[in-house]
Structures are given as structure tokens and as C-alpha cells.
mmCIF file of C-alpha atoms in Angstrom:
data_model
loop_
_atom_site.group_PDB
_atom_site.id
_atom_site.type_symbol
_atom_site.label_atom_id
_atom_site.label_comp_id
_atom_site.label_asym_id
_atom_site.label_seq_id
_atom_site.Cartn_x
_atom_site.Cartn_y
_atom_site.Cartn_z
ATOM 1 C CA UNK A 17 106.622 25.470 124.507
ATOM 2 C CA UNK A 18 106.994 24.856 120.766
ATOM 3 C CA UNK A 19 107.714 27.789 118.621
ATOM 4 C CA UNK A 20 104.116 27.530 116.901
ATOM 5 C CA UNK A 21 102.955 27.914 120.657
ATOM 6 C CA UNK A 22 104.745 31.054 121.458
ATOM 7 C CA UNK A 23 103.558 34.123 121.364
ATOM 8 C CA UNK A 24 104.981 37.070 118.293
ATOM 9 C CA UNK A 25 108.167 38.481 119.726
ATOM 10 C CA UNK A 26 107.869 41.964 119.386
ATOM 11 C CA UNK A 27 111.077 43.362 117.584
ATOM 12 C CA UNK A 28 113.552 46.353 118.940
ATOM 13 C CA UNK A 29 111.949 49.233 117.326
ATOM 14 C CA UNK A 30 113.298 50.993 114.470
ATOM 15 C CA UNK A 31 112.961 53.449 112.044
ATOM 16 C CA UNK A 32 113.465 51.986 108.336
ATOM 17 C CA UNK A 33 116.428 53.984 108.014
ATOM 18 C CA UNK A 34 118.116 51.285 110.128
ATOM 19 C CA UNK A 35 118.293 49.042 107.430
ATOM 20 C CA UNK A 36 118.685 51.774 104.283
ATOM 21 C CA UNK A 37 122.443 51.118 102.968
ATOM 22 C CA UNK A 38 124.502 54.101 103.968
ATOM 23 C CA UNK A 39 125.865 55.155 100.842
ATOM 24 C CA UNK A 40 122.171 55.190 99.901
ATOM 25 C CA UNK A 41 121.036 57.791 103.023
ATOM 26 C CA UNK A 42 124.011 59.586 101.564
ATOM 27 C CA UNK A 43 123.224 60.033 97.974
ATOM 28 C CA UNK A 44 122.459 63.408 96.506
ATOM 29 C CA UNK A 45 119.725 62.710 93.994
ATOM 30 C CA UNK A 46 120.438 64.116 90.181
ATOM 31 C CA UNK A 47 118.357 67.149 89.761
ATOM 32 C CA UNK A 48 116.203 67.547 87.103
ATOM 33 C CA UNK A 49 114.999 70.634 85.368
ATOM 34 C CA UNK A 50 111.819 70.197 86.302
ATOM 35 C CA UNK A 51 112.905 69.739 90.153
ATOM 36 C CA UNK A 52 114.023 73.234 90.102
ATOM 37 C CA UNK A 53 110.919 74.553 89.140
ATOM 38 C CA UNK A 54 108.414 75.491 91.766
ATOM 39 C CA UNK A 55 105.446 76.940 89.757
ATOM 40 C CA UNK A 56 104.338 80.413 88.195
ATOM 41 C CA UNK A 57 103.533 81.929 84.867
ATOM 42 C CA UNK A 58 106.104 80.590 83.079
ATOM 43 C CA UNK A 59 105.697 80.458 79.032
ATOM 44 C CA UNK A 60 109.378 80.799 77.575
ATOM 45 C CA UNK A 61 111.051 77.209 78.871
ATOM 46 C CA UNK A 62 114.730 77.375 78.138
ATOM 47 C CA UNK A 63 115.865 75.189 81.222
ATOM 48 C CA UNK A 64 115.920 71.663 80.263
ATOM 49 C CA UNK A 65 117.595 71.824 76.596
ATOM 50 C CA UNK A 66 114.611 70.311 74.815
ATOM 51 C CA UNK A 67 113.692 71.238 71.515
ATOM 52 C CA UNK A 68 111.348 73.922 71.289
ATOM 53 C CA UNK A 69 109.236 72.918 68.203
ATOM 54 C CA UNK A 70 105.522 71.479 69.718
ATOM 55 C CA UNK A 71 105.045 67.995 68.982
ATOM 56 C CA UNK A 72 103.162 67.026 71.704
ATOM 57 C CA UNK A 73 105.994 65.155 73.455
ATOM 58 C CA UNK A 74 109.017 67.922 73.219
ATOM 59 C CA UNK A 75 108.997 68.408 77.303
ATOM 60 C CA UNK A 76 110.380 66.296 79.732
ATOM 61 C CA UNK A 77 107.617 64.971 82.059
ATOM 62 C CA UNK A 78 106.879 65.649 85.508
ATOM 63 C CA UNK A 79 109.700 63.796 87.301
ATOM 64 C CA UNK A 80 107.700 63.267 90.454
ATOM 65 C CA UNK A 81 104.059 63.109 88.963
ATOM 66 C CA UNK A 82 102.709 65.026 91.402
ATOM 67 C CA UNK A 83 99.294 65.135 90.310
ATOM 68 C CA UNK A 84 99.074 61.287 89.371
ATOM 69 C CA UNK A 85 100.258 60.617 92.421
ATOM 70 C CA UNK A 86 97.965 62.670 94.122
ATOM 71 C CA UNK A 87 95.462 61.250 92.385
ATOM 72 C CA UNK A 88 96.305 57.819 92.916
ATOM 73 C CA UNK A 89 96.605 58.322 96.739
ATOM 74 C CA UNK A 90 93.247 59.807 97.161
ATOM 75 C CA UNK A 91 91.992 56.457 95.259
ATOM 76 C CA UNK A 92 94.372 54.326 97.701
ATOM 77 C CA UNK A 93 93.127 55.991 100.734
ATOM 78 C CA UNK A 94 97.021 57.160 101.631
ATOM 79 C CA UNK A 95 98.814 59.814 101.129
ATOM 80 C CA UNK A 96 100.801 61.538 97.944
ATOM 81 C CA UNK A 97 103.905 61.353 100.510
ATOM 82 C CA UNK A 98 103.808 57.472 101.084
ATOM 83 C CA UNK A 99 102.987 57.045 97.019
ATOM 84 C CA UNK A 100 105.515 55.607 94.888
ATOM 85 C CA UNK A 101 105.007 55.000 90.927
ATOM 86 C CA UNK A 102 107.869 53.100 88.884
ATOM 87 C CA UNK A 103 107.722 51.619 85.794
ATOM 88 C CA UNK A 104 105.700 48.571 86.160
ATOM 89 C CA UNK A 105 106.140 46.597 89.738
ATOM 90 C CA UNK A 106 109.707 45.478 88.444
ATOM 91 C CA UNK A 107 111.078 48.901 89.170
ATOM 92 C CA UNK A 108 109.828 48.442 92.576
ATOM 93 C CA UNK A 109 111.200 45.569 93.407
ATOM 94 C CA UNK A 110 114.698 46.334 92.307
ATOM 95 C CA UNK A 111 114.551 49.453 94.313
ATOM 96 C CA UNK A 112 114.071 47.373 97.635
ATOM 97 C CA UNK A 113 117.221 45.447 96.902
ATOM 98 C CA UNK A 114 119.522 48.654 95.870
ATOM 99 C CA UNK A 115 118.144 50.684 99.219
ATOM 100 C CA UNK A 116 118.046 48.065 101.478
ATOM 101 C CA UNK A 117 120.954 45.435 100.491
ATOM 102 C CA UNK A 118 124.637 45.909 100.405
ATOM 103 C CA UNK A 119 125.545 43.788 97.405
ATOM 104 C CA UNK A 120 127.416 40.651 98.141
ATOM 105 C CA UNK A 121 126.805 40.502 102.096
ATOM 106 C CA UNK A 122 123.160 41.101 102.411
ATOM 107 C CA UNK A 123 120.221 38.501 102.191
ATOM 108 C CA UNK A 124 116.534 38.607 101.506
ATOM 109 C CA UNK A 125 113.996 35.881 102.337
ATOM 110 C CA UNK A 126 110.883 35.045 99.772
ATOM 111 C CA UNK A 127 108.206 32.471 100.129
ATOM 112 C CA UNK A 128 108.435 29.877 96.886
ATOM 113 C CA UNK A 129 106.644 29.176 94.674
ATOM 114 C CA UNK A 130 106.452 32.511 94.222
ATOM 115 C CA UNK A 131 106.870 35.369 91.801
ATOM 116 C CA UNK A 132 109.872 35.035 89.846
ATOM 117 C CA UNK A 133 111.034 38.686 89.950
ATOM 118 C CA UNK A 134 112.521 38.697 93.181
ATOM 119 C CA UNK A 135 115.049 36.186 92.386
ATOM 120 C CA UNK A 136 116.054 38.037 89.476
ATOM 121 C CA UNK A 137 116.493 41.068 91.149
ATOM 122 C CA UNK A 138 118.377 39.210 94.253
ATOM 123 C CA UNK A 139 120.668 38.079 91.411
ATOM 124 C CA UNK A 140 121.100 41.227 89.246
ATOM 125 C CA UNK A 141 121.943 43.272 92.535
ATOM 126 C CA UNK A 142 123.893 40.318 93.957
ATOM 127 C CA UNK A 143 122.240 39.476 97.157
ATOM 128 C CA UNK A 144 121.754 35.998 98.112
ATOM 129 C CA UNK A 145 118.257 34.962 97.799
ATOM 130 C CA UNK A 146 116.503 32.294 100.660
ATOM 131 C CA UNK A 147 113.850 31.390 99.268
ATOM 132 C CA UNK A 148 111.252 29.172 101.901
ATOM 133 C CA UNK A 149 108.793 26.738 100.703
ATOM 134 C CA UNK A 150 104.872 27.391 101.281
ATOM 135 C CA UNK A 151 103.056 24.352 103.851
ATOM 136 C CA UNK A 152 101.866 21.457 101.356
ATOM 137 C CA UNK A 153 98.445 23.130 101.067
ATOM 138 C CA UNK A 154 100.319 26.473 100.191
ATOM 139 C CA UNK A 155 99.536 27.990 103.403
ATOM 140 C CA UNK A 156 102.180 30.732 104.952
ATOM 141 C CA UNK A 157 104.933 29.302 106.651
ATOM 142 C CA UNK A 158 105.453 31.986 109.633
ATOM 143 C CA UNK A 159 108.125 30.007 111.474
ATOM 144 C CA UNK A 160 110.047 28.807 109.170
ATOM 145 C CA UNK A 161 110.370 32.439 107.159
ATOM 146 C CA UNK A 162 111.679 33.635 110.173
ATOM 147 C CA UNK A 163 114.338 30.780 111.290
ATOM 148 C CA UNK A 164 115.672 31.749 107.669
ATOM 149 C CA UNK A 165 116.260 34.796 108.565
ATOM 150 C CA UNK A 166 119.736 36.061 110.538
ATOM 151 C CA UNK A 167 121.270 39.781 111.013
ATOM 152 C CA UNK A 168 122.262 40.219 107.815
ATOM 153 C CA UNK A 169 118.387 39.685 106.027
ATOM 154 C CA UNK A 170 116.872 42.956 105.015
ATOM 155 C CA UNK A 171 114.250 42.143 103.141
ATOM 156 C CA UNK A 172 111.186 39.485 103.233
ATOM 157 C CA UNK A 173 109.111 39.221 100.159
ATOM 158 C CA UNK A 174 105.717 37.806 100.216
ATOM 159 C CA UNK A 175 103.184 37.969 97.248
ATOM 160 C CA UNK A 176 99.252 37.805 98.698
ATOM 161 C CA UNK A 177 97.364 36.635 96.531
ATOM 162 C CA UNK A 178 100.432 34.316 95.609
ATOM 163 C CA UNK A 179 101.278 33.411 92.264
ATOM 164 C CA UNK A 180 100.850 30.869 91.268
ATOM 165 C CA UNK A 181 99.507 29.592 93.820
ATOM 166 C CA UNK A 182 96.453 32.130 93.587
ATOM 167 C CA UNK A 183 96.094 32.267 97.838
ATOM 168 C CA UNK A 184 95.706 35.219 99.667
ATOM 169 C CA UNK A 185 97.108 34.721 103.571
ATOM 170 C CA UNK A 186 95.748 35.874 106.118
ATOM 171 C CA UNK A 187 96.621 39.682 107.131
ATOM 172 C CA UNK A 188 97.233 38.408 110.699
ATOM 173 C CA UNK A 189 99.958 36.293 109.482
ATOM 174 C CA UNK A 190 101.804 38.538 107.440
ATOM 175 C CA UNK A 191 101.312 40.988 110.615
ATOM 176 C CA UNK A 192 102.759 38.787 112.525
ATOM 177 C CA UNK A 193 105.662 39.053 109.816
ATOM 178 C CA UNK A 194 105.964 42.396 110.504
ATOM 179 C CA UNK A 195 106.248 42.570 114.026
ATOM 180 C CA UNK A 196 108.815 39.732 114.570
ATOM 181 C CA UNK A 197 110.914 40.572 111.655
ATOM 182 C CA UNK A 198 114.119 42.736 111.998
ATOM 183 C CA UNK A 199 113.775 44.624 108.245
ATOM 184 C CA UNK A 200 111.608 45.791 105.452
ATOM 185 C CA UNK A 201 108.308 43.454 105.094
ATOM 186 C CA UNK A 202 107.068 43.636 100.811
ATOM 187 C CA UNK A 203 103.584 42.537 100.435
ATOM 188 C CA UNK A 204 103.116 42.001 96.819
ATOM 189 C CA UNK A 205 99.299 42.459 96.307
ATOM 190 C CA UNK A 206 99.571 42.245 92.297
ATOM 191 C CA UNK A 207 96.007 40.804 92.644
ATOM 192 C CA UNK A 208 94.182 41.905 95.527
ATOM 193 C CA UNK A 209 91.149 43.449 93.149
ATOM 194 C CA UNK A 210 90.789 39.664 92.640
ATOM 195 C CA UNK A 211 90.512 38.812 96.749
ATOM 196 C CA UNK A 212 87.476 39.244 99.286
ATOM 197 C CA UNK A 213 90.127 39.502 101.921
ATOM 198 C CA UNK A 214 90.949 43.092 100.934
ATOM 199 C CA UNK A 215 94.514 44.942 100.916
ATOM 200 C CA UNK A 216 97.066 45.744 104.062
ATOM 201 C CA UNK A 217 97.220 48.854 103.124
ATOM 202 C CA UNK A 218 95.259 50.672 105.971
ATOM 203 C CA UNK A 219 98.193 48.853 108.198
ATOM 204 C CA UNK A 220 100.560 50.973 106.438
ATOM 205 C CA UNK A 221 100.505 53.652 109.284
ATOM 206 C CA UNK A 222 101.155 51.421 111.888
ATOM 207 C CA UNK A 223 104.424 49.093 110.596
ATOM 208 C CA UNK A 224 106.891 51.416 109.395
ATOM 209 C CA UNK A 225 108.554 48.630 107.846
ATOM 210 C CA UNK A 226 105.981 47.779 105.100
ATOM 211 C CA UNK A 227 106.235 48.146 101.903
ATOM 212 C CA UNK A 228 103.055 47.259 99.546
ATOM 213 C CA UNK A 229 103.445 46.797 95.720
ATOM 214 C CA UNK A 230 100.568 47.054 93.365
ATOM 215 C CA UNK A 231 99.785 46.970 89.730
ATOM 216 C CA UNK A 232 97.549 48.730 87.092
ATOM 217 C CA UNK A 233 98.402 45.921 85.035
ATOM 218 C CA UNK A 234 95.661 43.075 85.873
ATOM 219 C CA UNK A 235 92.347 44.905 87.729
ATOM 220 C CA UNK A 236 92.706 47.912 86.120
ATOM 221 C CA UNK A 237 93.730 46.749 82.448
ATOM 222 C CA UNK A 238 96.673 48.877 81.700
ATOM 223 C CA UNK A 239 99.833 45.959 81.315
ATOM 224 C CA UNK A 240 100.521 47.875 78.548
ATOM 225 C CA UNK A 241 100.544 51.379 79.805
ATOM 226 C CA UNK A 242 103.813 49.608 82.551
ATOM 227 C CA UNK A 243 102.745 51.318 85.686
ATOM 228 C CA UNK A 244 103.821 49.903 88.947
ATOM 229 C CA UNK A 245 102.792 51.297 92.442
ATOM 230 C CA UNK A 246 104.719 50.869 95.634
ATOM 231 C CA UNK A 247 103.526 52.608 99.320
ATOM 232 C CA UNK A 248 105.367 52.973 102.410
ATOM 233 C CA UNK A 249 106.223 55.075 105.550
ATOM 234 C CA UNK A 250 106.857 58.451 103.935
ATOM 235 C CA UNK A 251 111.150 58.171 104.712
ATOM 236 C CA UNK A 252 111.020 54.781 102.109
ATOM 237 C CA UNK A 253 109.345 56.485 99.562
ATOM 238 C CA UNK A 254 111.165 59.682 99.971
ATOM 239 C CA UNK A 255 114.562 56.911 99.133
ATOM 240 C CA UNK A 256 112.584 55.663 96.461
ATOM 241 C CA UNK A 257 112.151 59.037 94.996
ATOM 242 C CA UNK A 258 115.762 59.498 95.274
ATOM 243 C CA UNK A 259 117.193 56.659 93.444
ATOM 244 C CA UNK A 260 114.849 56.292 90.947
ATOM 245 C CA UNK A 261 116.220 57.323 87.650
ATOM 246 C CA UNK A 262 114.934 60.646 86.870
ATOM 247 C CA UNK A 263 112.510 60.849 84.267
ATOM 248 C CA UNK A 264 110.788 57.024 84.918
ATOM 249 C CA UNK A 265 106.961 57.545 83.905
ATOM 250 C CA UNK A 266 106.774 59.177 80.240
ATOM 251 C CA UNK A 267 104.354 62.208 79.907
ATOM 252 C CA UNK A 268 101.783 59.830 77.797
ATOM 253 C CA UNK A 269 101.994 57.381 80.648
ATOM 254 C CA UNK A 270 101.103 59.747 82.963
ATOM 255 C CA UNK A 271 98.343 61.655 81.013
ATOM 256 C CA UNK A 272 96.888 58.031 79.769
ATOM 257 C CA UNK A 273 97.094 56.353 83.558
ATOM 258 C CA UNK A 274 94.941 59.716 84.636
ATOM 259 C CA UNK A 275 92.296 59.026 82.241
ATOM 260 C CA UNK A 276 91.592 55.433 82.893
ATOM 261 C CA UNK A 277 91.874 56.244 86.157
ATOM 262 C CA UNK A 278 88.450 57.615 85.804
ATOM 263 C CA UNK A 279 87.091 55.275 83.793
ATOM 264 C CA UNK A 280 83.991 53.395 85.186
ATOM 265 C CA UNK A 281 84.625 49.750 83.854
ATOM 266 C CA UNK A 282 87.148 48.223 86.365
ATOM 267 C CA UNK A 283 84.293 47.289 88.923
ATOM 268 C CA UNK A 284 82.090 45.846 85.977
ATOM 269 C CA UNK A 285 85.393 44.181 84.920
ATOM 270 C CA UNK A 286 86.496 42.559 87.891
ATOM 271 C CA UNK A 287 82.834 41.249 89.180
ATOM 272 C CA UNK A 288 83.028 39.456 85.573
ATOM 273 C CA UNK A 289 86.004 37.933 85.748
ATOM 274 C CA UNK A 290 85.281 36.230 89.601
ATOM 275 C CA UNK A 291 82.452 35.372 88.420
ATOM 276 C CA UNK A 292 84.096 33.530 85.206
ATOM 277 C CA UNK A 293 86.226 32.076 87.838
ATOM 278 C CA UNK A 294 84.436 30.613 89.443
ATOM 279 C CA UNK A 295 82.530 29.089 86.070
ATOM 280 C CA UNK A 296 85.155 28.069 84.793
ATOM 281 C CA UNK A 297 86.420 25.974 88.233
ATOM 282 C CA UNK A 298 83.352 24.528 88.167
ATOM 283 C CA UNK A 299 82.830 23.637 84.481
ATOM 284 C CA UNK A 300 86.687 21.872 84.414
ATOM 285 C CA UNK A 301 86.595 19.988 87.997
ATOM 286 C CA UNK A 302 84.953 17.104 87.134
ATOM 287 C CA UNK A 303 86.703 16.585 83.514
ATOM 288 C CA UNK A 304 88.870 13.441 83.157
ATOM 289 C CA UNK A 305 92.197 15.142 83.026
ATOM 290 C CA UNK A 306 91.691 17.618 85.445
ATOM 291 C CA UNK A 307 92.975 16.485 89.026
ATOM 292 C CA UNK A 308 92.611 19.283 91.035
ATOM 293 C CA UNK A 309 91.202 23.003 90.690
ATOM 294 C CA UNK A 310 93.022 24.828 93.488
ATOM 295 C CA UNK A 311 90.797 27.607 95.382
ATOM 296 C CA UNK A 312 91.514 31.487 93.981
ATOM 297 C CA UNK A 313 91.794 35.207 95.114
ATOM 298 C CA UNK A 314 93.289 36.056 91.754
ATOM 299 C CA UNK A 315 92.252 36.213 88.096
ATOM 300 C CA UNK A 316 93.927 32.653 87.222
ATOM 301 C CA UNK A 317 93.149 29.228 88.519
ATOM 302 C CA UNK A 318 96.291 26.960 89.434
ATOM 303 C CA UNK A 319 94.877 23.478 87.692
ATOM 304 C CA UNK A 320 96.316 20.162 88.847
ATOM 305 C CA UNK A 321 96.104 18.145 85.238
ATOM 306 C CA UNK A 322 96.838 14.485 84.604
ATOM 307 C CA UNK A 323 99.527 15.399 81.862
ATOM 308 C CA UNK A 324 100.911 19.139 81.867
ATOM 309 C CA UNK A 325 103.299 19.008 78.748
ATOM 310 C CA UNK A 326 100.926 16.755 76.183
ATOM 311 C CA UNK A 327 97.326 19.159 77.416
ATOM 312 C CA UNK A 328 99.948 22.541 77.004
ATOM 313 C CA UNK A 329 100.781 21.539 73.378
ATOM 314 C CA UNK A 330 96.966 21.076 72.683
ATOM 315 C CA UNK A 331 96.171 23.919 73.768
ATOM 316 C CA UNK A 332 98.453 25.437 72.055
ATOM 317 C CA UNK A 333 97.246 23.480 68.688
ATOM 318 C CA UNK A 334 93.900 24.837 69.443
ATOM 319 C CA UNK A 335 95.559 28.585 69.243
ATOM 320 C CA UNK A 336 95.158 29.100 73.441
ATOM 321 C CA UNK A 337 98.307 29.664 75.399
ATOM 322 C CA UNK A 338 98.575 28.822 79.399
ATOM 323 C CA UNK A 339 101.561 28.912 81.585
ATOM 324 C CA UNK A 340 102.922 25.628 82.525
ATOM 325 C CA UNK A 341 104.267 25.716 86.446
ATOM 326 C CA UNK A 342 104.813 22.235 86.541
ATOM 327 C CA UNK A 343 108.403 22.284 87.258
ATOM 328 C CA UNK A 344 107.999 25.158 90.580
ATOM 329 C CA UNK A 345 108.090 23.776 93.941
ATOM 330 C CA UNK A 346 104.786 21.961 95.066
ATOM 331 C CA UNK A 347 103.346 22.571 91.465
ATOM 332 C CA UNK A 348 104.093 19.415 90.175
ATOM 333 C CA UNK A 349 101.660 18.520 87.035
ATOM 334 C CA UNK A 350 100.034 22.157 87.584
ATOM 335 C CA UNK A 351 98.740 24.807 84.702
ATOM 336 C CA UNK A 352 98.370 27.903 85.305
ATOM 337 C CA UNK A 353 94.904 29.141 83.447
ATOM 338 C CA UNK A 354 94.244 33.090 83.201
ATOM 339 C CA UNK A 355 90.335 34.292 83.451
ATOM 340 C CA UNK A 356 89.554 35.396 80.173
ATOM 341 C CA UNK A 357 86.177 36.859 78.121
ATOM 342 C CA UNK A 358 83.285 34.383 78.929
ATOM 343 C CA UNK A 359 84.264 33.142 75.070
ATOM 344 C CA UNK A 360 87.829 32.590 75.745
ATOM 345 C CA UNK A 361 86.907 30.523 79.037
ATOM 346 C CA UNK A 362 84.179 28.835 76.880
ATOM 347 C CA UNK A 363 87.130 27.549 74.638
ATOM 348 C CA UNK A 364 89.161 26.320 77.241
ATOM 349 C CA UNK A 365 86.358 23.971 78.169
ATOM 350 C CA UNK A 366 85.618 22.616 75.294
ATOM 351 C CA UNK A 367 89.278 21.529 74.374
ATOM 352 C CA UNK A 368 89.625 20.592 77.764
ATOM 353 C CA UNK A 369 86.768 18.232 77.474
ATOM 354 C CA UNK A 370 87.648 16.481 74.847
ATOM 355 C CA UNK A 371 91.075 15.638 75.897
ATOM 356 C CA UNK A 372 90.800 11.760 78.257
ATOM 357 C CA UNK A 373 92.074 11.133 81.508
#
């Protein structure tokens, strides 16, 4: 039999604290102030050596945000315990390489072209990236992720929907991921609002060795605001918890996050922009320099154009800035075009139209 005829070879099971670098399971966290209080009527605070005058910001914040985070799991459908909130994704990420990966001997494996964060973090923690190219029509590569892998991979990063790429795969695939690989499985679902396929998360229970990242950066509308969310079996985001550096989410953060968290636009807001998605795909596929309009589960198309560099610079003349991919692995010639306001998506047209093939 091939091995695209074989069946998913279940692996030894094991508890994610297998792969969890010992000096990490070691490490005493640093103890905040605000750790060592449990509650009561408290009104004289003397323990953290702030300054006492009321600004509005002269406390430390909650170093765990317990009630975002219980507020945020309730919305997530998990629980406060398997709830992790750094500052923005990127905190995230770099967490997975300083619990999981002993600098200098360990590996992780990423799918590419993919999100350039990981490779950053591989490099600024000093593990050797492997990065495996997506199938020609940017389909998940199963196999192949898993012949890159040997005993010394911990991690295996995969962003769904992709970017750029703007593909979501299949849950059964990355499943599949999970069950054959020997380490932590990321899904990266930076853009799931965006998909009809819907998130992994209620999988979470059942593959201790997931870990899913998510943003209020895109769906939401809070890039700004920097707050990344990662969930897990509750022992990984217990670690997370521990190494983070103490006082990671700012009070405002916190208190803004809560608010908007509430707010009643985000539906309205994403139905809009998959809908100007799927306008503005339509309105651009037949122009003369337009080659190809790739499908989308995100809030960008990936455009195949007849000259990347001389239709950036006019869009850039006409005051509208895209991200040229053109030089990542099968994106040859590609632009990458964010979903705007129906206005913004109107402009891109109409410069877009005038330009030949």
C-alpha cells in the first residue's frame, strides 16, 4: 500500500507534559502581588508598591484576568481553565516554542506559505524551523508534514484559514494531524469568523495535544486593543500561565476587550465583509490584469495579477496599500487584497479597471 492508502497510525498516548521542556515543568512562576491575594474587603492596598494617588491606572492589573477570561470562555464554549490571553497571537506563539523546544536541538514543522510569525519565533528561540510546502492548489499536505517530522519535532504549526493563501482545510485533515503526530498540534484560526467550515475548537477535549490560537484583531475589530487568545488541555495553559511575564494584558486592555465584547456589531460586521468578498471577487475576475481570484474563508482575497510590482505602485499612487506575496512559495505574481468598507472595495475596482492586461 502507498502511504496515502494507509490508514492514520494512531500515536503512543501521552500527556502534553511529555513534550514540555523540563526546566520548564520545573519553573517556579514569579509571584505577583495580586497572586497573593484571594479576595475580601480590602480598601487600604499597600502590597504591590504602587503609588497611591488615583489616576485611574495606579494598580497593577489582574495578572490572570480572571473575569475576561471567564468571560471569553463562556463566549468560546470552553472553559476559563483551558483559556489563555497574551498580548496579541505573537505572545502565543513564542510561548509554544519556549515550553515545548529545547533551544538548539529541537525542531518544529509549519506548512508554507504560511504566516510569517512562526519562523521568527523558531529563530528568536533558536529552533530549527521545517517548513513544508502546501499541494499546488494549496491543499494540506498530510504526508509529507509528517515524513518531516523525526523524534526531536515538538511542534506542528498550521494556520486554517491560511494566510495568504485564504483556505481553510478540512478539520478531518488536521485531525488526522493530531492523531499521527508525536507533539503539540497549533491550529492558527486567525480567521475562522471569516469561514463556513467553523472552528476545532469543540475537538479541544478530545486531543490533548491541541493548541488553538485566535485573534480579536480581524472579526472582532480590536488590532489595536493587541489581544491574542490561545486554548488548550487545561496542563498547557496552566504552563502558559506560568511563563508568561507577569503583568501581560494592561488594566485598559482588559476593561476595553470586556466592553466590546458585548458589543452587537461583529455579526453585522462580518456578514458585510463576506459579502464584499465575494463582490469584490466577482467585480475583479474578469478584468484584464487579473489572472486568477483564488477562493476565500478569510477577509482578504489572494489575487493572481499579470504584473505584481508595476499594479502595487499604482495602487499605491492612487493612495490604497495591498500586500505584495509575490515572492512566497506558490504565490508567484500574487496580491494580497484586504476586504474593506463597500467604498474602499469600490476603489480598488475602479483603479483596477483601468490598469490593461
Amino acid at each position: 500500500m502507498t502511504p496515502k492508502d494507509q490508514k492514520p497510525k494512531a500515536k503512543d498516548p501521552k500527556t502534553p507534559l511529555a513534550w514540555v521542556r523540563p526546566n520548564i515543568r520545573a519553573l517556579a512562576p514569579y509571584s505577583t502581588a495580586r497572586d497573593d491575594y484571594k479576595g475580601g474587603a480590602i480598601d487600604t492596598w499597600l502590597d504591590a508598591n504602587e503609588s497611591p494617588y488615583p489616576s485611574g491606572v495606579n494598580r497593577y492589573p489582574d495578572p490572570r484576568q480572571k473575569a475576561l477570561k471567564k468571560q471569553i470562555a463562556q463566549l468560546k464554549g470552553v472553559t476559563p481553565q483551558q483559556t489563555f490571553i497574551g498580548n496579541g497571537s505573537d505572545e502565543a506563539i513564542d510561548l509554544c516554542y519556549r515550553i515545548f523546544c529545547r533551544p538548539g536541538k529541537d525542531n518544529a514543522v509549519a506548512i508554507t506559505p504560511s504566516y510569517g510569525m512562526y519562523r521568527v519565533g523558531a529563530d528568536i528561540n533558536d529552533v530549527k524551523l521545517r517548513e513544508v510546502e502546501l499541494n499546488p492548489d494549496f491543499s494540506l499536505p498530510v504526508d509529507r508534514l509528517l515524513e518531516a517530522a523525526d523524534e526531536n519535532t515538538r511542534l506542528m504549526w498550521i494556520c486554517s484559514p491560511n494566510n495568504p493563501t485564504a483556505n481553510a482545510f478540512p478539520i478531518a485533515q488536521i485531525e488526522e494531524l493530531l492523531e499521527r503526530f508525536d507533539g503539540m498540534v497549533i491550529v492558527d484560526e486567525a480567521y475562522v469568523d471569516f469561514s463556513d467550515q467553523g472552528s476545532i475548537l469543540p475537538l479541544l477535549d478530545k486531543h490533548p495535544n491541541l493548541i488553538v490560537l485566535q485573534t480579536l484583531s480581524k472579526a472582532w475589530g480590536m488590532a489595536a486593543l493587541r489581544l491574542g487568545l490561545a486554548f488548550g488541555a487545561e496542563q498547557v495553559m496552566e504552563l502558559f500561565g506560568r511563563v508568561k511575564y507577569p503583568y501581560n494584558i494592561s488594566a485598559i486592555v482588559q476593561d476595553t476587550v470586556a466592553r466590546l465584547l458585548d458589543s452587537e456589531d461583529k455579526a453585522a460586521h462580518v456578514a458585510e465583509i463576506k459579502a464584499e468578498r465575494d463582490r469584490l471577487a466577482e467585480a475583479i475576475r474578469p478584468l484584464p490584469c487579473v489572472l486568477e481570484v483564488y477562493p476565500s474563508d478569510a477577509n482578504f482575497l489572494l489575487v493572481k495579477v499579470t504584473d505584481p510590482n508595476a499594479i502595487y505602485d499604482r495602487l499605491i499612487d492612487e493612495g490604497v496599500i495591498v500586500r505584495d506575496r509575490s515572492r512566497m512559495p506558490l504565490c508567484h505574481g500574487c496580491l494580497r487584497i484586504t476586504i474593506g468598507t463597500p467604498h474602499e472595495n469600490k476603489k480598488v475596482i475602479s483603479i483596477l479597471s483601468t490598469i490593461p492586461g
